[in-house]
Tab-separated table of C-alpha atoms in Angstrom:
chain	number	residue	atom	x	y	z
A	1	MET	CA	37.222	3.057	-23.181
A	2	ALA	CA	34.162	1.930	-21.480
A	3	THR	CA	32.943	-0.156	-24.323
A	4	PHE	CA	36.527	-1.588	-24.999
A	5	ILE	CA	36.759	-2.979	-21.402
A	6	MET	CA	33.141	-4.317	-21.729
A	7	LYS	CA	34.302	-6.010	-24.891
A	8	ARG	CA	37.065	-7.721	-22.735
A	9	PHE	CA	35.429	-8.447	-19.879
A	10	LEU	CA	32.459	-10.170	-21.844
A	11	GLN	CA	35.262	-12.608	-23.396
A	12	PHE	CA	36.548	-13.022	-19.906
A	13	ILE	CA	33.889	-15.352	-18.957
A	14	PRO	CA	33.690	-17.889	-21.401
A	15	VAL	CA	37.365	-18.458	-20.470
A	16	LEU	CA	36.577	-18.846	-16.776
A	17	LEU	CA	34.120	-21.294	-17.768
A	18	GLY	CA	36.290	-23.186	-20.165
A	19	ILE	CA	39.077	-23.016	-17.612
A	20	SER	CA	36.680	-24.507	-15.000
A	21	ILE	CA	35.918	-27.488	-17.125
A	22	LEU	CA	39.256	-28.205	-18.511
A	23	VAL	CA	40.635	-28.416	-14.571
A	24	PHE	CA	37.451	-30.468	-13.582
A	25	PHE	CA	38.296	-33.248	-16.410
A	26	LEU	CA	42.217	-33.021	-16.115
A	27	LEU	CA	42.015	-33.367	-11.932
A	28	HIS	CA	39.675	-36.478	-13.005
A	29	LEU	CA	42.070	-38.008	-14.635
A	30	ILE	CA	44.764	-38.263	-11.701
A	31	PRO	CA	45.116	-41.975	-10.913
A	32	GLY	CA	43.915	-43.024	-7.327
A	33	ASP	CA	40.936	-42.857	-5.119
A	34	PRO	CA	40.212	-40.394	-2.927
A	35	ALA	CA	38.151	-42.381	-1.136
A	36	LEU	CA	40.831	-44.913	-0.438
A	37	THR	CA	42.855	-42.271	0.888
A	38	LEU	CA	40.742	-41.012	3.279
A	39	LEU	CA	39.852	-44.472	4.901
A	40	GLY	CA	43.039	-45.912	4.602
A	41	GLN	CA	44.304	-49.207	2.984
A	42	ASP	CA	42.316	-51.130	5.914
A	43	ALA	CA	39.018	-49.982	4.952
A	44	THR	CA	36.332	-52.463	3.763
A	45	THR	CA	34.374	-52.188	0.637
A	46	GLU	CA	30.966	-51.161	2.455
A	47	ASP	CA	33.087	-48.385	3.804
A	48	LEU	CA	34.589	-47.069	0.642
A	49	GLU	CA	31.073	-47.377	-1.416
A	50	ARG	CA	29.260	-45.404	1.537
A	51	LEU	CA	31.849	-42.412	1.469
A	52	ARG	CA	31.611	-42.552	-2.324
A	53	ASN	CA	28.308	-42.260	-2.555
A	54	VAL	CA	28.352	-39.103	0.143
A	55	MET	CA	30.799	-37.514	-2.145
A	56	GLY	CA	29.282	-38.235	-4.953
A	57	LEU	CA	31.925	-40.283	-6.855
A	58	ASN	CA	29.753	-42.929	-7.810
A	59	GLU	CA	27.599	-40.425	-10.157
A	60	PRO	CA	28.244	-40.234	-14.015
A	61	LEU	CA	31.272	-37.197	-15.046
A	62	TYR	CA	28.703	-35.471	-16.409
A	63	ILE	CA	26.081	-35.181	-13.451
A	64	GLN	CA	29.504	-34.370	-11.109
A	65	LEU	CA	30.529	-31.646	-13.560
A	66	TRP	CA	26.952	-30.152	-13.549
A	67	VAL	CA	27.161	-29.959	-9.578
A	68	PHE	CA	30.584	-28.517	-10.090
A	69	LEU	CA	29.556	-26.165	-12.040
A	70	LYS	CA	26.531	-25.029	-10.398
A	71	ASN	CA	28.067	-24.828	-6.880
A	72	LEU	CA	31.084	-22.750	-8.565
A	73	PHE	CA	28.567	-19.839	-10.028
A	74	GLN	CA	26.879	-20.081	-6.434
A	75	GLY	CA	30.405	-19.226	-4.905
A	76	ASP	CA	30.922	-22.538	-3.406
A	77	LEU	CA	34.034	-24.339	-4.049
A	78	GLY	CA	32.905	-27.453	-1.676
A	79	VAL	CA	34.802	-28.938	1.366
A	80	SER	CA	38.098	-30.100	1.747
A	81	ILE	CA	37.719	-33.712	1.959
A	82	PHE	CA	40.622	-34.411	4.651
A	83	GLN	CA	40.537	-30.499	6.671
A	84	ASP	CA	36.615	-30.962	6.331
A	85	THR	CA	36.501	-27.012	5.984
A	86	PRO	CA	35.180	-24.742	2.999
A	87	VAL	CA	37.915	-24.913	0.105
A	88	ILE	CA	37.150	-20.840	-0.247
A	89	SER	CA	38.153	-20.341	3.212
A	90	LEU	CA	41.018	-22.373	2.490
A	91	ILE	CA	42.398	-20.314	-0.403
A	92	ALA	CA	41.374	-16.936	1.531
A	93	GLU	CA	44.019	-17.969	4.529
A	94	HIS	CA	46.976	-19.011	2.185
A	95	LEU	CA	46.297	-16.247	-0.898
A	96	PRO	CA	47.763	-13.286	0.798
A	97	ALA	CA	50.910	-15.252	1.371
A	98	THR	CA	51.375	-16.214	-2.013
A	99	ILE	CA	50.075	-12.772	-3.510
A	100	GLU	CA	52.535	-10.847	-1.025
A	101	LEU	CA	55.416	-12.900	-2.394
A	102	ALA	CA	55.079	-12.558	-6.316
A	103	LEU	CA	54.432	-8.981	-5.604
A	104	LEU	CA	57.889	-8.434	-4.280
A	105	ALA	CA	58.957	-11.040	-6.572
A	106	MET	CA	58.100	-8.576	-9.407
A	107	VAL	CA	59.146	-5.522	-7.806
A	108	ILE	CA	62.394	-6.930	-7.555
A	109	ALA	CA	62.666	-7.985	-10.844
A	110	LEU	CA	61.300	-5.017	-12.398
A	111	ILE	CA	64.088	-3.194	-10.244
A	112	ILE	CA	66.939	-5.458	-11.731
A	113	SER	CA	65.194	-5.595	-15.218
A	114	ILE	CA	64.366	-2.136	-16.417
A	115	PRO	CA	67.565	-0.319	-15.915
A	116	LEU	CA	70.075	-3.455	-16.794
A	117	GLY	CA	67.213	-3.465	-20.250
A	118	ILE	CA	67.869	-0.062	-21.216
A	119	ILE	CA	71.292	0.053	-20.426
A	120	SER	CA	72.142	-2.907	-22.831
A	121	ALA	CA	70.063	-1.439	-25.357
A	122	VAL	CA	71.479	2.041	-25.123
A	123	LYS	CA	75.235	1.070	-24.697
A	124	GLN	CA	75.183	-1.939	-27.276
A	125	PHE	CA	77.365	-4.442	-27.815
A	126	SER	CA	79.894	-2.706	-24.848
A	127	TRP	CA	80.937	-4.573	-21.746
A	128	LEU	CA	77.464	-3.591	-20.259
A	129	ASP	CA	75.184	-5.142	-22.617
A	130	TYR	CA	77.617	-8.075	-22.563
A	131	VAL	CA	76.945	-8.570	-18.872
A	132	SER	CA	73.711	-7.949	-18.685
A	133	MET	CA	72.897	-10.459	-21.340
A	134	PHE	CA	74.945	-12.994	-19.384
A	135	PHE	CA	73.001	-12.556	-16.549
A	136	ALA	CA	69.426	-12.842	-18.376
A	137	GLN	CA	70.687	-16.020	-19.590
A	138	LEU	CA	72.080	-17.506	-16.292
A	139	GLY	CA	68.554	-16.344	-14.867
A	140	VAL	CA	66.327	-17.935	-17.332
A	141	SER	CA	69.039	-21.166	-17.146
A	142	MET	CA	68.992	-22.035	-13.198
A	143	PRO	CA	66.078	-24.112	-11.965
A	144	VAL	CA	63.827	-22.593	-9.021
A	145	PHE	CA	64.550	-24.676	-6.349
A	146	TRP	CA	68.413	-25.146	-7.323
A	147	MET	CA	68.960	-20.975	-6.576
A	148	GLY	CA	66.507	-21.577	-3.328
A	149	LEU	CA	68.420	-24.338	-1.906
A	150	LEU	CA	71.939	-22.016	-2.945
A	151	LEU	CA	70.158	-19.146	-1.288
A	152	ILE	CA	69.686	-20.949	2.147
A	153	ILE	CA	73.128	-22.605	2.017
A	154	GLY	CA	74.407	-18.836	1.494
A	155	PHE	CA	72.378	-17.023	4.009
A	156	SER	CA	71.071	-19.161	6.027
A	157	VAL	CA	73.502	-21.779	6.677
A	158	ASN	CA	76.974	-20.178	6.600
A	159	LEU	CA	76.033	-16.495	6.746
A	160	ASN	CA	73.036	-17.045	9.094
A	161	ILE	CA	71.971	-13.492	8.684
A	162	LEU	CA	68.181	-14.750	7.072
A	163	PRO	CA	65.743	-17.303	8.217
A	164	SER	CA	65.605	-20.110	5.597
A	165	PHE	CA	61.774	-21.363	6.152
A	166	GLY	CA	58.547	-19.765	7.291
A	167	ARG	CA	56.747	-16.738	6.834
A	168	GLY	CA	56.772	-13.968	9.406
A	169	GLU	CA	54.185	-11.305	10.270
A	170	PRO	CA	52.504	-10.249	6.730
A	171	LEU	CA	54.217	-7.416	5.564
A	172	PHE	CA	51.245	-4.834	5.525
A	173	GLU	CA	50.330	-5.659	9.002
A	174	ALA	CA	53.849	-5.424	10.067
A	175	ILE	CA	53.983	-1.702	8.406
A	176	GLY	CA	50.994	-0.950	10.188
A	177	GLN	CA	52.267	-2.073	13.529
A	178	THR	CA	55.722	-0.248	12.949
A	179	ILE	CA	53.472	2.773	12.237
A	180	LYS	CA	51.706	2.419	15.243
A	181	THR	CA	54.514	1.781	17.675
A	182	GLY	CA	57.671	3.470	15.868
A	183	ASN	CA	59.498	0.210	16.282
A	184	LEU	CA	61.050	-0.919	12.865
A	185	PHE	CA	61.521	-4.432	14.005
A	186	TYR	CA	58.062	-5.623	12.769
A	187	VAL	CA	58.659	-4.615	9.375
A	188	VAL	CA	62.602	-6.045	9.491
A	189	ASP	CA	61.217	-9.341	10.581
A	190	SER	CA	58.498	-9.647	7.592
A	191	LEU	CA	61.210	-8.378	4.903
A	192	GLN	CA	63.831	-11.030	6.180
A	193	HIS	CA	61.396	-14.008	5.847
A	194	LEU	CA	60.279	-12.644	2.716
A	195	ILE	CA	63.687	-11.403	0.814
A	196	LEU	CA	65.103	-15.177	0.233
A	197	PRO	CA	61.789	-16.454	-1.468
A	198	ALA	CA	60.891	-13.352	-3.520
A	199	PHE	CA	64.579	-13.048	-4.762
A	200	THR	CA	64.602	-16.656	-6.048
A	201	LEU	CA	60.934	-16.230	-7.633
A	202	GLY	CA	61.633	-13.398	-8.958
A	203	VAL	CA	65.152	-13.906	-10.656
A	204	MET	CA	63.829	-15.581	-13.617
A	205	SER	CA	61.078	-13.197	-14.342
A	206	ALA	CA	64.058	-10.421	-13.908
A	207	ALA	CA	66.254	-12.312	-16.641
A	208	LEU	CA	62.883	-12.531	-18.976
A	209	ILE	CA	61.735	-8.650	-18.494
A	210	THR	CA	65.760	-7.937	-19.313
A	211	ARG	CA	65.815	-9.342	-22.611
A	212	MET	CA	61.944	-8.021	-23.521
A	213	VAL	CA	63.140	-4.779	-22.758
A	214	ARG	CA	66.020	-4.425	-24.515
A	215	SER	CA	64.709	-5.800	-27.442
A	216	ALA	CA	61.920	-3.634	-27.369
A	217	MET	CA	64.246	-0.635	-26.712
A	218	LEU	CA	66.807	-1.593	-29.614
A	219	GLU	CA	63.618	-1.563	-32.264
A	220	VAL	CA	62.448	1.886	-30.816
A	221	LEU	CA	66.031	3.732	-30.860
A	222	LYS	CA	65.939	2.750	-34.629
A	223	GLU	CA	62.615	4.499	-35.464
A	224	ASP	CA	62.923	8.095	-37.166
A	225	TYR	CA	61.218	9.971	-34.455
A	226	ILE	CA	63.789	9.202	-32.393
A	227	ARG	CA	66.395	10.694	-34.522
A	228	THR	CA	63.906	13.899	-35.292
A	229	ALA	CA	63.954	14.256	-31.211
A	230	GLU	CA	67.895	14.166	-31.292
A	231	ALA	CA	67.789	16.694	-34.008
A	232	LYS	CA	65.307	18.867	-31.985
A	233	GLY	CA	67.960	19.096	-28.915
A	234	VAL	CA	66.245	16.306	-26.943
A	235	LYS	CA	69.090	14.860	-25.387
A	236	GLY	CA	70.210	11.857	-23.315
A	237	LEU	CA	67.287	10.677	-20.728
A	238	GLY	CA	64.831	12.952	-21.918
A	239	VAL	CA	64.844	10.789	-25.674
A	240	ILE	CA	65.631	7.676	-23.753
A	241	ILE	CA	62.632	7.655	-21.451
A	242	LYS	CA	60.075	10.310	-22.779
A	243	HIS	CA	60.444	8.924	-26.546
A	244	ALA	CA	61.971	5.794	-26.791
A	245	PHE	CA	60.921	3.856	-23.314
A	246	ARG	CA	57.324	4.904	-23.322
A	247	ASN	CA	57.075	3.497	-27.180
A	248	ALA	CA	58.727	0.223	-25.949
A	249	LEU	CA	56.061	-0.445	-23.118
A	250	ILE	CA	53.557	-2.442	-24.608
A	251	PRO	CA	55.722	-5.797	-25.521
A	252	VAL	CA	57.343	-4.913	-21.824
A	253	VAL	CA	53.404	-4.636	-20.353
A	254	THR	CA	52.698	-8.122	-22.141
A	255	ILE	CA	55.796	-9.691	-20.731
A	256	ILE	CA	55.274	-8.111	-16.778
A	257	GLY	CA	51.819	-9.127	-16.821
A	258	LEU	CA	52.184	-12.673	-18.013
A	259	GLN	CA	55.208	-13.019	-15.560
A	260	PHE	CA	53.137	-11.778	-12.805
A	261	GLY	CA	50.541	-14.786	-13.720
A	262	ASN	CA	53.532	-17.110	-13.668
A	263	LEU	CA	55.232	-16.059	-9.784
A	264	LEU	CA	51.813	-17.370	-8.632
A	265	GLY	CA	52.001	-20.598	-10.335
A	266	GLY	CA	55.592	-20.753	-9.927
A	267	ALA	CA	55.450	-19.934	-6.363
A	268	ILE	CA	54.226	-23.592	-5.743
A	269	VAL	CA	58.103	-24.998	-6.115
A	270	THR	CA	59.506	-21.655	-4.217
A	271	GLU	CA	57.076	-22.126	-1.469
A	272	THR	CA	57.735	-25.985	-1.115
A	273	VAL	CA	61.372	-24.907	-0.754
A	274	PHE	CA	60.935	-22.277	1.819
A	275	ALA	CA	57.663	-23.820	3.277
A	276	TRP	CA	55.904	-20.746	2.766
A	277	PRO	CA	52.293	-21.220	3.792
A	278	GLY	CA	50.598	-20.051	0.537
A	279	ILE	CA	48.529	-21.535	-1.642
A	280	GLY	CA	51.461	-23.439	-3.944
A	281	ARG	CA	51.840	-25.315	-0.567
A	282	LEU	CA	48.358	-25.915	-0.132
A	283	VAL	CA	48.347	-27.451	-3.480
A	284	ILE	CA	50.950	-30.050	-3.087
A	285	THR	CA	49.498	-30.920	0.111
A	286	ALA	CA	45.865	-31.389	-1.498
A	287	ILE	CA	47.604	-33.285	-4.310
A	288	SER	CA	49.261	-35.697	-2.672
A	289	GLN	CA	46.186	-36.575	0.012
A	290	ARG	CA	43.608	-36.424	-3.413
A	291	ASP	CA	41.932	-33.660	-2.178
A	292	PHE	CA	40.283	-33.264	-5.419
A	293	PRO	CA	38.146	-29.848	-4.478
A	294	VAL	CA	41.255	-27.888	-2.780
A	295	VAL	CA	42.976	-28.942	-5.948
A	296	GLN	CA	40.315	-27.703	-8.150
A	297	GLY	CA	39.646	-24.609	-6.018
A	298	CYS	CA	43.196	-23.672	-5.780
A	299	VAL	CA	44.409	-23.744	-9.743
A	300	LEU	CA	40.815	-21.939	-10.800
A	301	MET	CA	41.905	-19.129	-8.422
A	302	ILE	CA	44.917	-19.167	-9.862
A	303	ALA	CA	44.312	-19.089	-13.297
A	304	LEU	CA	41.082	-16.499	-12.326
A	305	ILE	CA	43.852	-14.405	-11.347
A	306	PHE	CA	45.827	-15.073	-14.526
A	307	ALA	CA	42.744	-14.199	-16.518
A	308	LEU	CA	42.099	-10.971	-14.840
A	309	ILE	CA	46.029	-9.938	-15.268
A	310	ASN	CA	45.462	-10.499	-19.014
A	311	LEU	CA	42.361	-8.403	-18.854
A	312	ILE	CA	44.083	-5.907	-17.029
A	313	VAL	CA	47.122	-5.376	-19.535
A	314	ASP	CA	44.613	-4.931	-22.478
A	315	ILE	CA	42.970	-2.362	-20.257
A	316	LEU	CA	46.744	-0.943	-20.130
A	317	TYR	CA	47.204	-1.186	-23.717
A	318	ALA	CA	44.440	0.760	-24.647
A	319	ILE	CA	46.155	3.697	-22.093
A	320	ILE	CA	48.955	3.690	-23.289
A	321	ASN	CA	48.086	3.623	-27.041
A	322	PRO	CA	44.462	4.725	-27.602
A	323	LYS	CA	44.387	3.042	-31.700
A	324	ILE	CA	43.936	-0.169	-30.140
A	325	GLN	CA	40.506	0.666	-28.142
A	326	GLN	CA	39.369	1.010	-32.192
A	327	GLY	CA	40.725	-2.791	-32.742
């Protein structure tokens, strides 16, 4: 297992390097001049040139890339042009909110999708199957921003039971406060702010995972060892959970890992709709301001997390099916 993990980790390093170079060149293709954006339309040519020299924008692109990579591997993501704050500090400030949102969205997605997918496969062609697949198709088809606006209209504007924007106290801190004081207000307030954006973000993932669970379960339920288990007297949930679902986990784990990465990236739209102070909203603000260091840092952080999730998924493969370690 240690050798398998080491091999996967060594493959992870060139992936990270390639992502860094790709992000650098893609961002430099974005039209607009950061110096002009920072100083405004009334800036003189001399002021613009002076700022470009300070920011290193007049250097050849390969030198800018070298400086960027050298600083990156020293843990320096640069300084925000507009906020004059280290990018790593901005990311550290906003990333926990995005991770909290993505984690709750994934929990909601799994609570919905796994039971629906299993029931849909076991009761194939029944009304339960048709209802589950209708939900899955609906979830895949709905744009995230549209779903968010519908929830805001329904639960915030019409029913007035949930806040429509902003973040309450971080959930883990709220849990700590509740344990300390015995007052549930902190957790309730945090969840009230979380539930609408998390549900909005989780619905599409729930739909995709439902379809994958159903498909994987249908394949496994046709296998000979399932019939053998039933012939030996294993019935009901014993066959479904112990034999069928466990052997259907590899494709399911794949889609769960990919969807969690997508939740971090897809949170950009959700955070904008709900004014959630996460890394996605930070990216949108930085793009509008042509704040290249912040955009680079945020995109690299999301890519790094995505790559780490793929690494974790590979390790889970080996745990679920030890034969994979031999590959």
